[in-house]
PDB file of C-alpha atoms in Angstrom:
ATOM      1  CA  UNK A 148    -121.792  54.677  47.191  1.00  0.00           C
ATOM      2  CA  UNK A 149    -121.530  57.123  44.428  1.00  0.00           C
ATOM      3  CA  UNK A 150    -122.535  56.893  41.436  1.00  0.00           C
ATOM      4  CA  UNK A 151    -120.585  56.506  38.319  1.00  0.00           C
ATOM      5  CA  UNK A 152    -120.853  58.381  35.321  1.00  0.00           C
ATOM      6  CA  UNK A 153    -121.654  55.509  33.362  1.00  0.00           C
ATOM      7  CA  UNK A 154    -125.074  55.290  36.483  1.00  0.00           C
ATOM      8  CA  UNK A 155    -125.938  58.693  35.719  1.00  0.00           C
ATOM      9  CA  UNK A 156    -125.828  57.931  31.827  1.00  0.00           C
ATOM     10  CA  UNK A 157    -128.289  54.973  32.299  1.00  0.00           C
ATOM     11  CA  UNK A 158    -132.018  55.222  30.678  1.00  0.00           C
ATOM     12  CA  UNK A 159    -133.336  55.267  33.585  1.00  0.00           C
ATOM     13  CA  UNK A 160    -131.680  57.822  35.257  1.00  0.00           C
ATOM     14  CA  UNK A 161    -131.651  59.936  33.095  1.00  0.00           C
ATOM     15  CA  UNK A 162    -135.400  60.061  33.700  1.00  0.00           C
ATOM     16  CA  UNK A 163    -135.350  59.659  37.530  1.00  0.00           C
ATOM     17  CA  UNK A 164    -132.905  62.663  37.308  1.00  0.00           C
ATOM     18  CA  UNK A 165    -134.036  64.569  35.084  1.00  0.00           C
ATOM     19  CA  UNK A 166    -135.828  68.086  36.383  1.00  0.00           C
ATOM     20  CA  UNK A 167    -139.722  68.012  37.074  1.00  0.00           C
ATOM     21  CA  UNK A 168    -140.866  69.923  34.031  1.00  0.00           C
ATOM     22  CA  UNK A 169    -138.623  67.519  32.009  1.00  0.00           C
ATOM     23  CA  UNK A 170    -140.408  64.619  33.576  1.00  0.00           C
ATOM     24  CA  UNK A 171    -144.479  65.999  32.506  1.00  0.00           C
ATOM     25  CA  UNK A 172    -143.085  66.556  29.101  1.00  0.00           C
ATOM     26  CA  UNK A 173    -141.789  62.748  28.988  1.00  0.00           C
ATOM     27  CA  UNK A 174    -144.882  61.885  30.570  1.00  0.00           C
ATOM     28  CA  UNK A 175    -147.071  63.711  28.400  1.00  0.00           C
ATOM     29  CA  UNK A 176    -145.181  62.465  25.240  1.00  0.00           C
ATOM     30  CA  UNK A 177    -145.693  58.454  27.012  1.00  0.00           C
ATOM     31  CA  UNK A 178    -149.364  59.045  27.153  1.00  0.00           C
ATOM     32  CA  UNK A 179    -149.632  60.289  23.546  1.00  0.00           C
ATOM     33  CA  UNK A 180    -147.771  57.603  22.142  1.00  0.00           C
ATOM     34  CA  UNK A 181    -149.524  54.865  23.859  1.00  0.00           C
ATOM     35  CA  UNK A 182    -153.031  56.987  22.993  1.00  0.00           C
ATOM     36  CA  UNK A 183    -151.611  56.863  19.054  1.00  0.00           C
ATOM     37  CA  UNK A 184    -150.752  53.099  19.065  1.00  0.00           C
ATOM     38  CA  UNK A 185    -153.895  52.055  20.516  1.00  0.00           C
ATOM     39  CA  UNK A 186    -155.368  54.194  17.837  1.00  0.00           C
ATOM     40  CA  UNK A 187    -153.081  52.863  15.130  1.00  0.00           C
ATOM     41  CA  UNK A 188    -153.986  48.980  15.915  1.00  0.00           C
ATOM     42  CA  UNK A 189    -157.897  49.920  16.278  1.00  0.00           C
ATOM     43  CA  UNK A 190    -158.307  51.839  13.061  1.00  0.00           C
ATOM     44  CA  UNK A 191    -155.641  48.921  11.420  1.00  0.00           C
ATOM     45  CA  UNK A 192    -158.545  46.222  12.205  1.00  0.00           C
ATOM     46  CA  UNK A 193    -161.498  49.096  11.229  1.00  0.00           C
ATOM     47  CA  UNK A 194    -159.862  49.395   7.990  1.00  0.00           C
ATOM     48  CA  UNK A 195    -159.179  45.828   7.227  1.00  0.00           C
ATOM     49  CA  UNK A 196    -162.542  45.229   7.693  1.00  0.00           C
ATOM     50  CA  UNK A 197    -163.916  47.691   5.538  1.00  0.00           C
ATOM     51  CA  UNK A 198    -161.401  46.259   2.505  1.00  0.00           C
ATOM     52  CA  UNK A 199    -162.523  43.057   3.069  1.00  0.00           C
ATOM     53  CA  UNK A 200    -166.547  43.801   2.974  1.00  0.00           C
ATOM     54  CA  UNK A 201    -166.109  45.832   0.251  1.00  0.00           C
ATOM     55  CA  UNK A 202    -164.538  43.378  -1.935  1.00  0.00           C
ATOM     56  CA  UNK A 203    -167.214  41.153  -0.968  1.00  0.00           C
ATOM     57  CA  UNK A 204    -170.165  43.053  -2.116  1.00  0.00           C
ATOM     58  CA  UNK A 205    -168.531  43.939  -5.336  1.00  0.00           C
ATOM     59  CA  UNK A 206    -168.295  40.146  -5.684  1.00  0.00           C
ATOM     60  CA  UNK A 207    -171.887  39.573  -5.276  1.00  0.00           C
ATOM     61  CA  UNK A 208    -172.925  42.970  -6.788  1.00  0.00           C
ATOM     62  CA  UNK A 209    -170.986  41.333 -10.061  1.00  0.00           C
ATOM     63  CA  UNK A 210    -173.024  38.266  -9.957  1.00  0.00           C
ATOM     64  CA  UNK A 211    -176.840  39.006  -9.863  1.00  0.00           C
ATOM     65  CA  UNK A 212    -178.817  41.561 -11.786  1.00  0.00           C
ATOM     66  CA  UNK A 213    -181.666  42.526  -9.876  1.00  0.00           C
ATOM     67  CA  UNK A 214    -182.080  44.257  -6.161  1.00  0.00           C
ATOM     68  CA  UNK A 215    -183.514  41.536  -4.635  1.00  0.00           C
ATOM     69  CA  UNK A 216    -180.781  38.782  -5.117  1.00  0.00           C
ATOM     70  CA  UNK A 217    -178.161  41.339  -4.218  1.00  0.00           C
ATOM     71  CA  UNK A 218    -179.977  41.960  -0.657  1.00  0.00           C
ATOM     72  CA  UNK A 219    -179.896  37.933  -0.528  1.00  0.00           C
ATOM     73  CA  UNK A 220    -176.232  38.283  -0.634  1.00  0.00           C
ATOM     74  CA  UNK A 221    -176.000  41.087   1.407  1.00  0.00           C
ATOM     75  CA  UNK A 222    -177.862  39.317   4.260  1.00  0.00           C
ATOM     76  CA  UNK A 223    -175.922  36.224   3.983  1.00  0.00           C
ATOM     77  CA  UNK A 224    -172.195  37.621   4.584  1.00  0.00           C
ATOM     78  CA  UNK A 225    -170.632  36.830   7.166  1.00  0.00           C
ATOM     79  CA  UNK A 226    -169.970  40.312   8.409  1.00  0.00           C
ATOM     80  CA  UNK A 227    -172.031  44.112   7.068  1.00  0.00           C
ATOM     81  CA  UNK A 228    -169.871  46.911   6.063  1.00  0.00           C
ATOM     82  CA  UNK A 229    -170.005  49.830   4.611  1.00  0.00           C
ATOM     83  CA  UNK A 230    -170.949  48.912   0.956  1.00  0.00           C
ATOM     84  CA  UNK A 231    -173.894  46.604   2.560  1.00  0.00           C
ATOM     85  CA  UNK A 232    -175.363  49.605   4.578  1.00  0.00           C
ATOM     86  CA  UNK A 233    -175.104  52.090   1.800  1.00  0.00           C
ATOM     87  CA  UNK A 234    -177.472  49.617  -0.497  1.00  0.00           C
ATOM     88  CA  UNK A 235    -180.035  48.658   2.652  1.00  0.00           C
ATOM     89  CA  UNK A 236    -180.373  52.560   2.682  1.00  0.00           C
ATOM     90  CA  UNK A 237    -180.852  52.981  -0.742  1.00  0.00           C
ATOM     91  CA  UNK A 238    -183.337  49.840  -0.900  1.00  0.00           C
ATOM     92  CA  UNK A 239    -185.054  51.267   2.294  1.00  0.00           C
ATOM     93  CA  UNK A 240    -185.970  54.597   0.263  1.00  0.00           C
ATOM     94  CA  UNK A 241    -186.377  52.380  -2.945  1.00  0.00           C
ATOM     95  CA  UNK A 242    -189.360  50.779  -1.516  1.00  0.00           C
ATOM     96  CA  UNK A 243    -190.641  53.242  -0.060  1.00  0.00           C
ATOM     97  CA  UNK A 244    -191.114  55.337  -3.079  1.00  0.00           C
ATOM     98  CA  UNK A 245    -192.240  52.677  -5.199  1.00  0.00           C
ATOM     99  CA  UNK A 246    -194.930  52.471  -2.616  1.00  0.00           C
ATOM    100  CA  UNK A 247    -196.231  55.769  -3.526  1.00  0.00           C
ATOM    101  CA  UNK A 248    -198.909  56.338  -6.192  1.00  0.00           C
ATOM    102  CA  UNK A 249    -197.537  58.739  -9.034  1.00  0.00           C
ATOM    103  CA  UNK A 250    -193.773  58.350  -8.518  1.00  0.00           C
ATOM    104  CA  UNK A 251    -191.775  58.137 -11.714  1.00  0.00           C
ATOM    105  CA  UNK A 252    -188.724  56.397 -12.340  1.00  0.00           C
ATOM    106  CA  UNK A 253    -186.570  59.374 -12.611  1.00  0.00           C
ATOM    107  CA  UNK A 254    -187.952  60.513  -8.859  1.00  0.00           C
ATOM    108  CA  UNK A 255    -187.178  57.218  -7.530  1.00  0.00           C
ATOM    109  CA  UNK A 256    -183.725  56.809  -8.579  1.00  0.00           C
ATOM    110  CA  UNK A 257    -182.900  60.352  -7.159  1.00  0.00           C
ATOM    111  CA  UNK A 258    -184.644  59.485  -4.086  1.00  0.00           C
ATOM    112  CA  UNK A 259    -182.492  56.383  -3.717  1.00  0.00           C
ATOM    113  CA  UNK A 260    -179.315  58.050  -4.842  1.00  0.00           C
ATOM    114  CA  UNK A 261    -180.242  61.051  -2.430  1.00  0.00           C
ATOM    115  CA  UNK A 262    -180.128  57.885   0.464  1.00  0.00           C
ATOM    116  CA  UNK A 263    -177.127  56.257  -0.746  1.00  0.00           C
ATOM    117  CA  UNK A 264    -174.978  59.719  -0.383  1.00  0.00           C
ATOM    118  CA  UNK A 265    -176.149  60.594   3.155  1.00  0.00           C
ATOM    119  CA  UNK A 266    -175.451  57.205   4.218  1.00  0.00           C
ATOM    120  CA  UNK A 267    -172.095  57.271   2.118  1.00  0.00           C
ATOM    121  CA  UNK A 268    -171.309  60.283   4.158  1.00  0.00           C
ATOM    122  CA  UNK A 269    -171.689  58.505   7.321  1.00  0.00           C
ATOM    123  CA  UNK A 270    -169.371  55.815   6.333  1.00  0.00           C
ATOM    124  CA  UNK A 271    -166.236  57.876   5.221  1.00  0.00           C
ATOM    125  CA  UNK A 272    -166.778  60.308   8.784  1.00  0.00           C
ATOM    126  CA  UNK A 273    -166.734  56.693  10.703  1.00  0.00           C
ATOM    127  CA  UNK A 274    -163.356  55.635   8.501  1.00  0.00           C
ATOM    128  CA  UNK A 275    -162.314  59.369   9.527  1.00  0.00           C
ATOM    129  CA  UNK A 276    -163.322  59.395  13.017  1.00  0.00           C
ATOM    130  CA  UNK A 277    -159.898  60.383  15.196  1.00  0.00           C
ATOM    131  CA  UNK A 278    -157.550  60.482  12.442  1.00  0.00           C
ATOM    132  CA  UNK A 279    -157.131  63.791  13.293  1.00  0.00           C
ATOM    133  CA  UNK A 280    -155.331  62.621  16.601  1.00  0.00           C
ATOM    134  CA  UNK A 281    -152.797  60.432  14.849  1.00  0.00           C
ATOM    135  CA  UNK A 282    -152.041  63.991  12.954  1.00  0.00           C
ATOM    136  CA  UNK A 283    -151.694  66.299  16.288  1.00  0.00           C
ATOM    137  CA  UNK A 284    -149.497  63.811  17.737  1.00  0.00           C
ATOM    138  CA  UNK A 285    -147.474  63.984  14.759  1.00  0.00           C
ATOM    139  CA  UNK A 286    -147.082  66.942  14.263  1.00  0.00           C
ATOM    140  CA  UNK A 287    -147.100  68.691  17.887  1.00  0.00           C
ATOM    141  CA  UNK A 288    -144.921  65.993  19.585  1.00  0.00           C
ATOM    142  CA  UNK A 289    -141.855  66.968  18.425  1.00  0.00           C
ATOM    143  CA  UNK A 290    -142.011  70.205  19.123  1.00  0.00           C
ATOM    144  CA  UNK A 291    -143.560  69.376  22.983  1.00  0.00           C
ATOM    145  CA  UNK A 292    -139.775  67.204  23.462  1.00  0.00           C
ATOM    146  CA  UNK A 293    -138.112  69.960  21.909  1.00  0.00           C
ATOM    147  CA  UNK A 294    -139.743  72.056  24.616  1.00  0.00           C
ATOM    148  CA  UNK A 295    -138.081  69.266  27.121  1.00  0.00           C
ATOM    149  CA  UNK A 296    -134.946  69.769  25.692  1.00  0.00           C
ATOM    150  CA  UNK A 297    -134.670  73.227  25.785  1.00  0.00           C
ATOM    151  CA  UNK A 298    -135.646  73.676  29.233  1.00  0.00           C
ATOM    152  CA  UNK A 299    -133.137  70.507  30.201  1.00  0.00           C
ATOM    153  CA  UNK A 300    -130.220  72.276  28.951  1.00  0.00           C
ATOM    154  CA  UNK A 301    -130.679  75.536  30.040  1.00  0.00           C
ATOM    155  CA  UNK A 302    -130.702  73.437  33.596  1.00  0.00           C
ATOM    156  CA  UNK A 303    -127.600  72.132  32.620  1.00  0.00           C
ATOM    157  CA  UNK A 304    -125.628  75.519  31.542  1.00  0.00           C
ATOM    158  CA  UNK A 305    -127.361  76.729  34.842  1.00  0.00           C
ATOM    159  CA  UNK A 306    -125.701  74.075  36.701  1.00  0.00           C
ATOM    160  CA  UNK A 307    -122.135  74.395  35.434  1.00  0.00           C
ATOM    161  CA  UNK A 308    -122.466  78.601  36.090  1.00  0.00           C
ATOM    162  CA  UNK A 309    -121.548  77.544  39.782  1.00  0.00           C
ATOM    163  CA  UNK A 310    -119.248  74.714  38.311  1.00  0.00           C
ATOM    164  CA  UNK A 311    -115.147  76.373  38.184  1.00  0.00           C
ATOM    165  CA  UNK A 312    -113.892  74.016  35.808  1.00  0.00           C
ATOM    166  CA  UNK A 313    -117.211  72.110  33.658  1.00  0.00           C
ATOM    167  CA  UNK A 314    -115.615  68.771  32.127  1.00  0.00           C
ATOM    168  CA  UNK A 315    -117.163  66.074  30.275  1.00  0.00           C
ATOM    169  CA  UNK A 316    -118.589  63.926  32.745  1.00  0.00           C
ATOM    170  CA  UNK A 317    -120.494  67.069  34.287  1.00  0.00           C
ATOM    171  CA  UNK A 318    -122.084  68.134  31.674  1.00  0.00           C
ATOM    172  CA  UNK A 319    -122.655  64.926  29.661  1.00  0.00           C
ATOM    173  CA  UNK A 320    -126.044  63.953  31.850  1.00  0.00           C
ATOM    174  CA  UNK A 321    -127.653  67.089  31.810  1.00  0.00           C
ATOM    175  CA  UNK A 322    -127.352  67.182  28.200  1.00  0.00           C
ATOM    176  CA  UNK A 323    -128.391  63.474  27.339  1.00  0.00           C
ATOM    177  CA  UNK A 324    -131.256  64.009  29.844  1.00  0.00           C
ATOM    178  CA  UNK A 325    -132.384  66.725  27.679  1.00  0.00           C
ATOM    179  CA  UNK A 326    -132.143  64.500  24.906  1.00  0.00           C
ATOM    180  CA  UNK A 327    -134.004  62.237  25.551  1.00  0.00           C
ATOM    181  CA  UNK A 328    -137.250  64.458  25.700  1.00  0.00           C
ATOM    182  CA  UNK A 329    -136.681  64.697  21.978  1.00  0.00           C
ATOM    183  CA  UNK A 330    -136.006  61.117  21.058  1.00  0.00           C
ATOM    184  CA  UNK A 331    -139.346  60.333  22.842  1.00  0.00           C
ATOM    185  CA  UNK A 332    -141.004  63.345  20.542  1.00  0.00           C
ATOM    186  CA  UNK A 333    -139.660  61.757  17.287  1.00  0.00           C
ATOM    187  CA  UNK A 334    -140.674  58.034  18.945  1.00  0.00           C
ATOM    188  CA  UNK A 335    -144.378  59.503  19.366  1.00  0.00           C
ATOM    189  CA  UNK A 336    -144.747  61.024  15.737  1.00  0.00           C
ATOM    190  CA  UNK A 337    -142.976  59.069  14.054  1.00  0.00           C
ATOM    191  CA  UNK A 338    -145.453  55.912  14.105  1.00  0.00           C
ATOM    192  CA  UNK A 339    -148.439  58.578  14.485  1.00  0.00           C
ATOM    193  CA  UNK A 340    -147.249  60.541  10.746  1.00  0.00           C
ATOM    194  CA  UNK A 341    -146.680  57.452   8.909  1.00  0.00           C
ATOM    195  CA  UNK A 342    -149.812  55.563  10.199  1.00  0.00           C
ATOM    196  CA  UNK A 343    -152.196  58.808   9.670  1.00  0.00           C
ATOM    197  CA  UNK A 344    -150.515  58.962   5.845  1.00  0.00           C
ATOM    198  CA  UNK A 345    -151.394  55.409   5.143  1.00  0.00           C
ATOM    199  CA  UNK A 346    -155.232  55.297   6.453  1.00  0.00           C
ATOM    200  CA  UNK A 347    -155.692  58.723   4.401  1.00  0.00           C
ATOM    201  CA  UNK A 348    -154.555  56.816   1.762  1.00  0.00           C
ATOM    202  CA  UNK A 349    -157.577  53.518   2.885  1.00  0.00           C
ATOM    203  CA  UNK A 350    -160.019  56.143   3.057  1.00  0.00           C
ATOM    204  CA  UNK A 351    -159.412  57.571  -0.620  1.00  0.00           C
ATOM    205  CA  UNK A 352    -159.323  53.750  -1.711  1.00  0.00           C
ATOM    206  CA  UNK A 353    -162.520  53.268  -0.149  1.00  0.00           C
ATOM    207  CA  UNK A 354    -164.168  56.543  -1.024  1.00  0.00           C
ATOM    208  CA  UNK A 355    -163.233  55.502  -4.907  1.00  0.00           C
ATOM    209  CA  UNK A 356    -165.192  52.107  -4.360  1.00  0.00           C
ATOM    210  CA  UNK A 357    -168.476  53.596  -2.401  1.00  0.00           C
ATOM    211  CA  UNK A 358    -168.353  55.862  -5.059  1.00  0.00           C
ATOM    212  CA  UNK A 359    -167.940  53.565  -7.739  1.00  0.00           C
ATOM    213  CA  UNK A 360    -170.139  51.020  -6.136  1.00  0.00           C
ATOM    214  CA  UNK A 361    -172.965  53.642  -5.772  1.00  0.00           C
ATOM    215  CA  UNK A 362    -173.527  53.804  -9.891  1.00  0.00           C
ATOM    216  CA  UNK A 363    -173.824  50.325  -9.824  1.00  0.00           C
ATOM    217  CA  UNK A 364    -175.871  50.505  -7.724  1.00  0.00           C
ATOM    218  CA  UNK A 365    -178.096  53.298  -9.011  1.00  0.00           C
ATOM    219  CA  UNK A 366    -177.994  51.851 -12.702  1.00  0.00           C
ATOM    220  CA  UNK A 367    -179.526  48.611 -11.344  1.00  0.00           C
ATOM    221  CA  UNK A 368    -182.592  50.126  -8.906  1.00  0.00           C
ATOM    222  CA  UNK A 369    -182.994  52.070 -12.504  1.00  0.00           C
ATOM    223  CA  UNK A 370    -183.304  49.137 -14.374  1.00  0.00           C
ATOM    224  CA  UNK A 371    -185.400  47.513 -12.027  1.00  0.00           C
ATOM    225  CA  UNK A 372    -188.053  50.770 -11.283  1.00  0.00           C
ATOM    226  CA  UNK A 373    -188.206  51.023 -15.083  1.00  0.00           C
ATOM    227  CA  UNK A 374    -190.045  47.489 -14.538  1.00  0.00           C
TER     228      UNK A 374
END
């Protein structure tokens, strides 16, 4: 039975029929997009997290004075993040300097503050870690189903040069195959732009509070090496 034009015009086959190079670059475009969405939900959770700590250690930071009671909070949470690591490292180094005979205040407070930026460092390169995907998908995917396009209608023009009389229904397919390549470019970077835009913007938010929470930090070991 043949098929109608409305059959050729289906989803489907408009995949099934589509030419072979057409097919990799829809397949290629698939595996991105899934790649990015997996990516998207994993960071979403990685970021929520990290919010959630660090709102949590400014809570107890605002509520006790001295080192000590902070790293009593600290060990008591529920869950570490990045806030809680950054002060371990900087009470790690703390100690250790105190420990040393001739050390002044001064030394130890750059010592800790020394800690607290390499460890700060870490942090915001884990936050970071494969963004940079979400931003090649975004901005290459459209332009790897515009090569699917382009190739799918030159097919089709090729098709109706053997064609005496092109009409509608012969060259609608070829053309919407085409298409389609470029709809699944945009449905890749699409979700991939706008999700990369708005954990740039997390980072920055959570860069400002390390950052912030890092003084606080180094104004109370100074407090408490003055001692």
């Amino acid at each position: 039975m043949p098929l109608s034009v409305a059959d050729d015009m289906s989803f489907i086959s408009l995949i099934t029929n589509a030419s072979v190079l057409v097919q990799l670059v829809m397949l290629i475009l698939l595996l991105m997009s899934l790649a990015s969405w997996w990516l998207i939900f994993l960071k979403r959770d990685l970021f929520r997290r990290a919010k959630k700590n660090a709102k949590t250690f400014e809570r107890h930071m605002a509520t006790v004075d001295d080192p000590g009671s902070l790293y009593q909070h600290t060990r008591a949470s529920a869950g570490r993040g990045g806030l809680d690591r950054i002060f371990e490292a900087a009470l790690r180094e703390f100690t250790k300097l105190r420990k040393q005979p001739g050390v002044t205040a001064d030394t130890i407070v750059d010592g800790t503050r020394r800690a607290m930026r390499a460890q700060f460092n870490r942090e915001i390169d884990r936050l970071e870690t494969h963004l940079s995907f979400l931003a090649t998908v975004g901005s290459v995917s459209p332009y790897i189903g515009l090569l699917g396009t382009v190739w799918g209608i030159m097919n089709a023009f090729r098709g109706l040069a053997t064609v005496g009389q092109a009409t509608l229904a012969q060259v609608a397919p070829g053309i919407a195959e085409a298409l389609v390549a470029t709809a699944m470019g945009l449905f890749a970077a699409i979700p991939a732009v706008l999700a990369y835009n708005n954990y740039i913007r997390d980072v920055e938010q959570l860069t400002n509070q390390y950052e912030s929470a890092i003084e606080e930090i180094s104004n109370m070991l100074q407090r408490s090496a003055a001692n």
